[in-house]
PDB file of C-alpha atoms in Angstrom:
ATOM      1  CA  MET A   1       1.538 -28.344  -2.242  1.00  0.00           C
ATOM      2  CA  MET A   2      -1.322 -27.953  -4.068  1.00  0.00           C
ATOM      3  CA  MET A   3      -1.769 -24.016  -4.226  1.00  0.00           C
ATOM      4  CA  GLU A   4      -3.730 -24.340  -7.875  1.00  0.00           C
ATOM      5  CA  THR A   5      -5.926 -26.474  -6.700  1.00  0.00           C
ATOM      6  CA  ASP A   6     -20.817 -11.614  -2.102  1.00  0.00           C
ATOM      7  CA  GLY A   7     -18.291  -9.578  -3.120  1.00  0.00           C
ATOM      8  CA  GLY A   8     -17.528  -6.532  -0.792  1.00  0.00           C
ATOM      9  CA  ASN A   9     -17.278  -3.305  -1.368  1.00  0.00           C
ATOM     10  CA  LEU A  10     -14.252  -1.726  -2.759  1.00  0.00           C
ATOM     11  CA  PRO A  11     -12.214   0.975  -1.832  1.00  0.00           C
ATOM     12  CA  SER A  12     -13.509   4.564  -2.651  1.00  0.00           C
ATOM     13  CA  GLY A  13     -12.109   5.456  -6.663  1.00  0.00           C
ATOM     14  CA  SER A  14     -11.638   1.862  -7.463  1.00  0.00           C
ATOM     15  CA  PRO A  15     -12.194   1.151 -11.237  1.00  0.00           C
ATOM     16  CA  TRP A  16     -14.226  -1.701 -10.193  1.00  0.00           C
ATOM     17  CA  ARG A  17     -15.151  -3.531  -7.820  1.00  0.00           C
ATOM     18  CA  ARG A  18     -16.889 -15.118  -3.345  1.00  0.00           C
ATOM     19  CA  PRO A  19     -17.072 -19.913   0.811  1.00  0.00           C
ATOM     20  CA  HIS A  20     -17.400 -23.541  -0.711  1.00  0.00           C
ATOM     21  CA  GLN A  21     -17.690 -26.874   0.684  1.00  0.00           C
ATOM     22  CA  GLY A  22     -17.823 -25.139  -0.905  1.00  0.00           C
ATOM     23  CA  ALA A  23     -18.176 -21.965   1.161  1.00  0.00           C
ATOM     24  CA  GLY A  24     -21.620 -22.626   2.142  1.00  0.00           C
ATOM     25  CA  PHE A  25     -20.991 -25.676   3.552  1.00  0.00           C
ATOM     26  CA  HIS A  26     -18.731 -23.281   6.062  1.00  0.00           C
ATOM     27  CA  ARG A  27     -20.730 -20.521   6.629  1.00  0.00           C
ATOM     28  CA  LEU A  28     -23.486 -23.404   8.127  1.00  0.00           C
ATOM     29  CA  MET A  29     -21.666 -25.222   9.454  1.00  0.00           C
ATOM     30  CA  ILE A  30     -20.773 -21.404  11.617  1.00  0.00           C
ATOM     31  CA  ALA A  31     -24.313 -21.124  11.604  1.00  0.00           C
ATOM     32  CA  PHE A  32     -24.985 -24.495  13.820  1.00  0.00           C
ATOM     33  CA  SER A  33     -22.004 -23.440  15.428  1.00  0.00           C
ATOM     34  CA  LEU A  34     -23.452 -20.305  16.259  1.00  0.00           C
ATOM     35  CA  ILE A  35     -26.876 -21.279  17.848  1.00  0.00           C
ATOM     36  CA  LEU A  36     -24.872 -24.294  20.506  1.00  0.00           C
ATOM     37  CA  LEU A  37     -23.434 -21.192  21.526  1.00  0.00           C
ATOM     38  CA  THR A  38     -26.007 -18.604  21.946  1.00  0.00           C
ATOM     39  CA  SER A  39     -26.129 -19.298  25.873  1.00  0.00           C
ATOM     40  CA  CYS A  40     -23.069 -18.795  26.723  1.00  0.00           C
ATOM     41  CA  ASP A  41     -20.626 -18.097  23.821  1.00  0.00           C
ATOM     42  CA  GLN A  42     -18.765 -21.126  24.623  1.00  0.00           C
ATOM     43  CA  GLY A  43     -19.192 -24.572  23.232  1.00  0.00           C
ATOM     44  CA  THR A  44     -18.288 -28.415  24.679  1.00  0.00           C
ATOM     45  CA  THR A  45     -14.359 -27.654  23.897  1.00  0.00           C
ATOM     46  CA  GLY A  46     -13.870 -25.078  25.935  1.00  0.00           C
ATOM     47  CA  GLN A  47     -13.422 -23.109  22.586  1.00  0.00           C
ATOM     48  CA  THR A  48     -15.353 -19.031  22.428  1.00  0.00           C
ATOM     49  CA  LEU A  49     -16.577 -17.578  19.445  1.00  0.00           C
ATOM     50  CA  ILE A  50     -14.698 -15.082  18.262  1.00  0.00           C
ATOM     51  CA  GLU A  51     -14.680 -12.368  15.519  1.00  0.00           C
ATOM     52  CA  TYR A  52     -12.316  -9.294  14.322  1.00  0.00           C
ATOM     53  CA  GLU A  53     -10.918  -7.158  11.483  1.00  0.00           C
ATOM     54  CA  ILE A  54      -9.201  -8.341   8.277  1.00  0.00           C
ATOM     55  CA  ALA A  55      -7.467  -5.882   6.578  1.00  0.00           C
ATOM     56  CA  GLY A  56      -5.034  -5.854   3.779  1.00  0.00           C
ATOM     57  CA  ALA A  57      -1.117  -3.603   3.615  1.00  0.00           C
ATOM     58  CA  PRO A  58       0.287  -1.680   1.095  1.00  0.00           C
ATOM     59  CA  LEU A  59       2.417  -3.665  -0.980  1.00  0.00           C
ATOM     60  CA  ALA A  60       6.212  -3.572   0.587  1.00  0.00           C
ATOM     61  CA  ASP A  61       7.970  -3.879  -3.126  1.00  0.00           C
ATOM     62  CA  GLY A  62       6.309  -1.765  -5.757  1.00  0.00           C
ATOM     63  CA  THR A  63       9.749  -1.207  -6.994  1.00  0.00           C
ATOM     64  CA  PHE A  64      11.774  -4.158  -7.237  1.00  0.00           C
ATOM     65  CA  THR A  65      14.747  -5.630  -9.679  1.00  0.00           C
ATOM     66  CA  ASP A  66      13.560  -8.996 -10.589  1.00  0.00           C
ATOM     67  CA  ALA A  67      16.089 -12.388 -10.685  1.00  0.00           C
ATOM     68  CA  SER A  68      17.013 -11.929 -14.453  1.00  0.00           C
ATOM     69  CA  GLY A  69      17.788  -7.677 -13.699  1.00  0.00           C
ATOM     70  CA  TRP A  70      14.622  -6.345 -14.638  1.00  0.00           C
ATOM     71  CA  GLU A  71      13.570  -2.986 -12.539  1.00  0.00           C
ATOM     72  CA  ILE A  72      10.200  -3.296 -12.481  1.00  0.00           C
ATOM     73  CA  THR A  73       7.858  -0.479 -11.167  1.00  0.00           C
ATOM     74  CA  LEU A  74       4.235  -0.614 -10.230  1.00  0.00           C
ATOM     75  CA  THR A  75       1.750   2.109 -11.087  1.00  0.00           C
ATOM     76  CA  ARG A  76      -1.159   0.247 -10.563  1.00  0.00           C
ATOM     77  CA  ALA A  77      -1.857  -2.678  -8.378  1.00  0.00           C
ATOM     78  CA  TRP A  78      -5.382  -4.412  -7.134  1.00  0.00           C
ATOM     79  CA  LEU A  79      -6.187  -7.660  -6.502  1.00  0.00           C
ATOM     80  CA  THR A  80      -9.304  -9.041  -5.455  1.00  0.00           C
ATOM     81  CA  PHE A  81      -9.363 -11.207  -2.269  1.00  0.00           C
ATOM     82  CA  GLY A  82     -12.133 -13.457  -0.474  1.00  0.00           C
ATOM     83  CA  PRO A  83     -13.860 -16.033   0.602  1.00  0.00           C
ATOM     84  CA  LEU A  84     -11.515 -17.500   3.034  1.00  0.00           C
ATOM     85  CA  VAL A  85     -10.837 -19.827   5.924  1.00  0.00           C
ATOM     86  CA  PHE A  86      -9.002 -20.481   8.706  1.00  0.00           C
ATOM     87  CA  CYS A  87      -8.251 -24.359   9.201  1.00  0.00           C
ATOM     88  CA  SER A  88      -7.279 -26.644  12.039  1.00  0.00           C
ATOM     89  CA  HIS A  89      -5.466 -28.762   9.576  1.00  0.00           C
ATOM     90  CA  GLN A  90      -1.908 -29.097   9.693  1.00  0.00           C
ATOM     91  CA  PRO A  91      -0.739 -29.838   6.284  1.00  0.00           C
ATOM     92  CA  THR A  92       1.857 -32.499   6.055  1.00  0.00           C
ATOM     93  CA  PHE A  93       2.651 -33.298   2.553  1.00  0.00           C
ATOM     94  CA  LEU A  94       2.218 -36.780   2.791  1.00  0.00           C
ATOM     95  CA  LYS A  95       1.182 -38.692  -0.223  1.00  0.00           C
ATOM     96  CA  SER A  96      -1.779 -40.247   2.537  1.00  0.00           C
ATOM     97  CA  ASP A  97      -2.869 -36.057   3.728  1.00  0.00           C
ATOM     98  CA  SER A  98      -5.475 -33.993   1.582  1.00  0.00           C
ATOM     99  CA  LEU A  99      -4.101 -30.344   1.372  1.00  0.00           C
ATOM    100  CA  THR A 100      -8.079 -29.619   0.557  1.00  0.00           C
ATOM    101  CA  ASP A 101      -8.806 -30.977   4.537  1.00  0.00           C
ATOM    102  CA  CYS A 102      -9.489 -28.443   6.454  1.00  0.00           C
ATOM    103  CA  GLY A 103     -10.461 -30.033   9.242  1.00  0.00           C
ATOM    104  CA  GLN A 104     -12.702 -27.773  11.496  1.00  0.00           C
ATOM    105  CA  VAL A 105     -13.011 -24.493  10.140  1.00  0.00           C
ATOM    106  CA  MET A 106     -11.381 -21.628  12.813  1.00  0.00           C
ATOM    107  CA  GLY A 107     -12.840 -18.553  10.907  1.00  0.00           C
ATOM    108  CA  GLU A 108     -14.369 -17.735   7.988  1.00  0.00           C
ATOM    109  CA  PHE A 109     -14.219 -14.064   6.082  1.00  0.00           C
ATOM    110  CA  GLY A 110     -17.319 -14.364   3.253  1.00  0.00           C
ATOM    111  CA  GLN A 111     -16.957 -11.841   0.963  1.00  0.00           C
ATOM    112  CA  ALA A 112     -14.754 -11.444  -2.131  1.00  0.00           C
ATOM    113  CA  VAL A 113     -13.084  -8.200  -1.966  1.00  0.00           C
ATOM    114  CA  THR A 114     -10.653  -5.984  -3.698  1.00  0.00           C
ATOM    115  CA  TRP A 115      -7.995  -3.344  -2.054  1.00  0.00           C
ATOM    116  CA  ASP A 116      -5.303  -1.396  -3.843  1.00  0.00           C
ATOM    117  CA  LEU A 117      -2.092  -2.548  -3.056  1.00  0.00           C
ATOM    118  CA  LEU A 118      -0.405   0.903  -3.557  1.00  0.00           C
ATOM    119  CA  ALA A 119      -2.178   2.627  -1.204  1.00  0.00           C
ATOM    120  CA  GLY A 120      -0.458   4.344   1.867  1.00  0.00           C
ATOM    121  CA  ALA A 121      -2.253   2.448   4.714  1.00  0.00           C
ATOM    122  CA  ASP A 122      -3.885  -1.074   5.686  1.00  0.00           C
ATOM    123  CA  ALA A 123      -7.654  -1.166   4.491  1.00  0.00           C
ATOM    124  CA  VAL A 124      -9.827  -2.223   6.617  1.00  0.00           C
ATOM    125  CA  LEU A 125     -11.550  -5.169   4.683  1.00  0.00           C
ATOM    126  CA  GLY A 126     -14.076  -7.002   7.386  1.00  0.00           C
ATOM    127  CA  ARG A 127     -14.877  -8.712   9.588  1.00  0.00           C
ATOM    128  CA  LEU A 128     -13.995 -12.970  10.094  1.00  0.00           C
ATOM    129  CA  THR A 129     -15.977 -14.568  12.434  1.00  0.00           C
ATOM    130  CA  GLY A 130     -14.496 -18.131  14.035  1.00  0.00           C
ATOM    131  CA  PHE A 131     -13.149 -19.201  17.153  1.00  0.00           C
ATOM    132  CA  THR A 132     -10.669 -19.618  19.770  1.00  0.00           C
ATOM    133  CA  GLY A 133      -7.810 -21.759  19.108  1.00  0.00           C
ATOM    134  CA  GLN A 134      -5.204 -22.351  16.488  1.00  0.00           C
ATOM    135  CA  VAL A 135      -4.504 -22.122  12.828  1.00  0.00           C
ATOM    136  CA  HIS A 136      -2.351 -24.120  11.042  1.00  0.00           C
ATOM    137  CA  SER A 137      -3.858 -23.146   7.253  1.00  0.00           C
ATOM    138  CA  VAL A 138      -5.786 -21.422   4.960  1.00  0.00           C
ATOM    139  CA  GLN A 139      -7.693 -21.738   1.843  1.00  0.00           C
ATOM    140  CA  TYR A 140      -8.835 -19.262  -0.252  1.00  0.00           C
ATOM    141  CA  ASP A 141     -10.076 -17.544  -3.488  1.00  0.00           C
ATOM    142  CA  PHE A 142      -9.389 -14.614  -5.668  1.00  0.00           C
ATOM    143  CA  GLY A 143     -12.674 -13.396  -6.184  1.00  0.00           C
ATOM    144  CA  TRP A 144     -14.214 -16.516  -8.116  1.00  0.00           C
ATOM    145  CA  ASN A 145     -15.789 -19.309  -6.340  1.00  0.00           C
ATOM    146  CA  TRP A 146     -16.750 -23.294  -7.950  1.00  0.00           C
ATOM    147  CA  PRO A 147     -19.507 -24.378  -4.928  1.00  0.00           C
ATOM    148  CA  SER A 148     -20.409 -27.730  -5.204  1.00  0.00           C
ATOM    149  CA  GLY A 149     -23.174 -29.059  -7.490  1.00  0.00           C
ATOM    150  CA  GLN A 150     -22.115 -25.724  -9.731  1.00  0.00           C
ATOM    151  CA  ALA A 151     -21.269 -26.533 -13.557  1.00  0.00           C
ATOM    152  CA  ALA A 152     -18.642 -23.773 -13.473  1.00  0.00           C
ATOM    153  CA  PRO A 153     -17.321 -21.313 -11.094  1.00  0.00           C
ATOM    154  CA  LEU A 154     -19.193 -18.391 -10.306  1.00  0.00           C
ATOM    155  CA  TRP A 155     -17.804 -14.374  -9.946  1.00  0.00           C
ATOM    156  CA  LYS A 156     -18.405 -13.044  -6.220  1.00  0.00           C
ATOM    157  CA  GLY A 157     -16.826  -9.691  -7.037  1.00  0.00           C
ATOM    158  CA  GLU A 158     -18.175  -6.473  -8.277  1.00  0.00           C
ATOM    159  CA  ALA A 159     -19.755  -6.939 -12.171  1.00  0.00           C
ATOM    160  CA  GLY A 160     -16.111  -5.776 -14.403  1.00  0.00           C
ATOM    161  CA  ALA A 161     -13.917  -7.105 -12.338  1.00  0.00           C
ATOM    162  CA  VAL A 162     -10.698  -9.100 -12.280  1.00  0.00           C
ATOM    163  CA  SER A 163      -8.572 -11.346  -9.364  1.00  0.00           C
ATOM    164  CA  LEU A 164      -5.688  -9.382 -10.497  1.00  0.00           C
ATOM    165  CA  VAL A 165      -4.402  -6.213 -11.773  1.00  0.00           C
ATOM    166  CA  LEU A 166      -0.826  -4.892 -12.570  1.00  0.00           C
ATOM    167  CA  GLU A 167       0.678  -1.914 -14.550  1.00  0.00           C
ATOM    168  CA  GLY A 168       3.655  -0.469 -15.041  1.00  0.00           C
ATOM    169  CA  ARG A 169       6.781  -1.088 -16.473  1.00  0.00           C
ATOM    170  CA  ALA A 170      10.431  -2.881 -16.432  1.00  0.00           C
ATOM    171  CA  GLU A 171      12.904  -1.770 -17.594  1.00  0.00           C
ATOM    172  CA  LYS A 172      16.776  -3.116 -18.637  1.00  0.00           C
ATOM    173  CA  ALA A 173      19.616  -2.304 -20.088  1.00  0.00           C
ATOM    174  CA  GLY A 174      17.924   0.368 -22.300  1.00  0.00           C
ATOM    175  CA  ILE A 175      14.500  -1.705 -23.108  1.00  0.00           C
ATOM    176  CA  THR A 176      11.241  -0.706 -21.491  1.00  0.00           C
ATOM    177  CA  HIS A 177       8.305  -2.766 -21.345  1.00  0.00           C
ATOM    178  CA  THR A 178       5.505  -1.127 -20.552  1.00  0.00           C
ATOM    179  CA  PHE A 179       2.243  -3.764 -19.100  1.00  0.00           C
ATOM    180  CA  GLU A 180      -1.149  -4.082 -18.134  1.00  0.00           C
ATOM    181  CA  PHE A 181      -1.735  -7.479 -16.821  1.00  0.00           C
ATOM    182  CA  ALA A 182      -4.960  -8.321 -16.025  1.00  0.00           C
ATOM    183  CA  LEU A 183      -5.533 -12.153 -14.709  1.00  0.00           C
ATOM    184  CA  ASP A 184      -9.107 -13.927 -13.615  1.00  0.00           C
ATOM    185  CA  ALA A 185      -7.401 -16.848 -10.915  1.00  0.00           C
ATOM    186  CA  ARG A 186     -10.553 -19.660 -11.022  1.00  0.00           C
ATOM    187  CA  PRO A 187     -10.276 -23.155  -9.491  1.00  0.00           C
ATOM    188  CA  ARG A 188      -9.612 -25.873 -11.134  1.00  0.00           C
ATOM    189  CA  GLY A 189     -13.047 -28.023  -9.558  1.00  0.00           C
ATOM    190  CA  ALA A 190     -15.643 -27.757  -7.931  1.00  0.00           C
ATOM    191  CA  ALA A 191     -15.814 -27.518  -4.386  1.00  0.00           C
ATOM    192  CA  LEU A 192     -12.293 -26.722  -3.968  1.00  0.00           C
ATOM    193  CA  TYR A 193     -10.482 -23.404  -3.493  1.00  0.00           C
ATOM    194  CA  THR A 194      -8.231 -21.563  -5.702  1.00  0.00           C
ATOM    195  CA  VAL A 195      -5.150 -21.721  -2.636  1.00  0.00           C
ATOM    196  CA  ALA A 196      -5.190 -24.406  -0.646  1.00  0.00           C
ATOM    197  CA  GLY A 197      -3.675 -26.070   1.880  1.00  0.00           C
ATOM    198  CA  LEU A 198      -0.960 -23.156   2.754  1.00  0.00           C
ATOM    199  CA  PRO A 199       0.028 -23.531   6.343  1.00  0.00           C
ATOM    200  CA  ALA A 200      -0.597 -20.875   8.554  1.00  0.00           C
ATOM    201  CA  ASP A 201       0.332 -19.896  11.898  1.00  0.00           C
ATOM    202  CA  GLY A 202      -2.549 -18.338  14.079  1.00  0.00           C
ATOM    203  CA  ASP A 203      -2.972 -18.202  17.754  1.00  0.00           C
ATOM    204  CA  GLN A 204      -6.443 -16.965  18.311  1.00  0.00           C
ATOM    205  CA  SER A 205      -7.879 -15.970  21.488  1.00  0.00           C
ATOM    206  CA  THR A 206     -10.396 -13.209  22.685  1.00  0.00           C
ATOM    207  CA  ASP A 207      -7.728 -11.193  22.167  1.00  0.00           C
ATOM    208  CA  THR A 208      -7.411 -11.145  18.942  1.00  0.00           C
ATOM    209  CA  ALA A 209      -7.921  -7.745  16.894  1.00  0.00           C
ATOM    210  CA  ARG A 210      -6.723  -8.275  13.568  1.00  0.00           C
ATOM    211  CA  VAL A 211      -5.145 -10.117  10.882  1.00  0.00           C
ATOM    212  CA  THR A 212      -3.152  -7.989   8.481  1.00  0.00           C
ATOM    213  CA  LEU A 213      -2.649  -9.816   4.599  1.00  0.00           C
ATOM    214  CA  SER A 214       0.485  -8.764   2.587  1.00  0.00           C
ATOM    215  CA  VAL A 215       1.120  -9.416  -0.642  1.00  0.00           C
ATOM    216  CA  SER A 216       4.496  -9.689  -2.738  1.00  0.00           C
ATOM    217  CA  SER A 217       4.712  -8.977  -6.547  1.00  0.00           C
ATOM    218  CA  GLN A 218       8.100 -10.401  -6.592  1.00  0.00           C
ATOM    219  CA  LYS A 219       6.786 -13.306  -5.936  1.00  0.00           C
ATOM    220  CA  MET A 220       3.318 -13.202  -8.325  1.00  0.00           C
ATOM    221  CA  LEU A 221       5.878 -11.526 -11.157  1.00  0.00           C
ATOM    222  CA  ARG A 222       8.376 -14.395 -10.562  1.00  0.00           C
ATOM    223  CA  TYR A 223       7.389 -16.707 -13.534  1.00  0.00           C
ATOM    224  CA  VAL A 224       7.449 -14.112 -15.701  1.00  0.00           C
ATOM    225  CA  ASP A 225       9.980 -14.035 -18.339  1.00  0.00           C
ATOM    226  CA  PHE A 226      10.160 -10.158 -19.380  1.00  0.00           C
ATOM    227  CA  ASP A 227      13.875 -11.641 -21.691  1.00  0.00           C
ATOM    228  CA  LEU A 228      11.467 -12.930 -23.761  1.00  0.00           C
ATOM    229  CA  LEU A 229       8.732 -10.860 -24.098  1.00  0.00           C
ATOM    230  CA  PRO A 230       8.273  -8.316 -27.394  1.00  0.00           C
ATOM    231  CA  GLU A 231       8.922  -5.399 -27.686  1.00  0.00           C
ATOM    232  CA  GLN A 232       6.286  -3.130 -28.915  1.00  0.00           C
ATOM    233  CA  ALA A 233       4.612   0.258 -28.570  1.00  0.00           C
ATOM    234  CA  GLU A 234       1.704  -0.816 -26.708  1.00  0.00           C
ATOM    235  CA  PRO A 235       1.384  -2.071 -22.985  1.00  0.00           C
ATOM    236  CA  LEU A 236       2.043  -5.922 -23.241  1.00  0.00           C
ATOM    237  CA  THR A 237      -1.654  -7.111 -22.090  1.00  0.00           C
ATOM    238  CA  VAL A 238      -2.775 -10.658 -21.008  1.00  0.00           C
ATOM    239  CA  THR A 239      -3.994 -13.289 -23.827  1.00  0.00           C
ATOM    240  CA  PRO A 240      -6.854 -15.932 -22.082  1.00  0.00           C
ATOM    241  CA  GLY A 241      -4.471 -19.356 -22.246  1.00  0.00           C
ATOM    242  CA  SER A 242      -1.623 -17.844 -23.070  1.00  0.00           C
ATOM    243  CA  ALA A 243       2.130 -18.740 -21.387  1.00  0.00           C
ATOM    244  CA  LEU A 244       1.822 -15.171 -20.089  1.00  0.00           C
ATOM    245  CA  GLU A 245      -1.447 -15.810 -18.674  1.00  0.00           C
ATOM    246  CA  ASN A 246      -0.403 -19.512 -16.631  1.00  0.00           C
ATOM    247  CA  GLN A 247       2.699 -17.589 -15.778  1.00  0.00           C
ATOM    248  CA  LEU A 248       0.659 -14.814 -13.909  1.00  0.00           C
ATOM    249  CA  ARG A 249      -1.484 -17.957 -12.547  1.00  0.00           C
ATOM    250  CA  LEU A 250       1.281 -19.833 -10.999  1.00  0.00           C
ATOM    251  CA  GLY A 251       3.387 -16.538  -8.999  1.00  0.00           C
ATOM    252  CA  LEU A 252      -0.382 -15.643  -7.936  1.00  0.00           C
ATOM    253  CA  THR A 253      -1.269 -19.021  -6.598  1.00  0.00           C
ATOM    254  CA  THR A 254       1.357 -20.995  -5.561  1.00  0.00           C
ATOM    255  CA  GLY A 255       4.332 -20.228  -3.098  1.00  0.00           C
ATOM    256  CA  THR A 256       3.520 -17.971  -0.444  1.00  0.00           C
ATOM    257  CA  PRO A 257       2.951 -14.186  -2.388  1.00  0.00           C
ATOM    258  CA  VAL A 258       0.011 -13.869   0.311  1.00  0.00           C
ATOM    259  CA  SER A 259       0.912 -14.002   4.635  1.00  0.00           C
ATOM    260  CA  PHE A 260      -0.659 -13.332   7.527  1.00  0.00           C
ATOM    261  CA  VAL A 261      -0.556 -11.837  10.458  1.00  0.00           C
ATOM    262  CA  TRP A 262      -2.156 -11.432  13.207  1.00  0.00           C
ATOM    263  CA  SER A 263      -2.492  -9.021  15.833  1.00  0.00           C
ATOM    264  CA  GLN A 264      -3.967  -8.972  19.265  1.00  0.00           C
ATOM    265  CA  LYS A 265      -5.176  -5.908  22.166  1.00  0.00           C
ATOM    266  CA  PRO A 266      -3.100  -3.937  23.023  1.00  0.00           C
TER     267      PRO A 266
END
């Protein structure tokens, strides 16, 4: 599975606050579809244009024990998420299958929004526009976007923000590591999302009210080996190009650290 493949508003109190054939292509396609649907809001395939909330849930694992026995406690956790597209393409992971293939764009969230993962309640990140039908995969970024034709990725979040901030401490056998991890997760190439080909299962209908994103800190930190990190008085930080940076990137962009749950109107 290839997981490596305009900024929204931050919640209040944020210390800081990007779609591809990129995002612009998907927006164009949805805009074109809107023109086709203006008279009756329904396409020739029977799909209906819909819009619903996208929200971010607080961490369920702000404190946990990792596989090596380190007790991790997070005191600050911010994630910049987006842009995002929902796709009809169902990944097969065969050599002939392109994990960057979206098929039909079933939905799009064209912003990059940061939310506090330690907040006590869901944060409404914005609204997503799409079509009724089955979502089989997702593609998304963490604030950075690399449109086709651009020489380098562009930051679509707020100035001074980064993709991920995790701060806290790791404790084991009388040793305490304090850490202040800040990571920028950029796409690996033009017209590619940072995460692509991630399977999803969402049945979008006219009764769909919300999709909720949940993030796992255990998965984000699963490649960080605190046994190998130096003991020091100052908090541990991320150096660009370091093994620690790569471990955090792998944790954020591979597997399923971000999950999606669709809910319907009551």
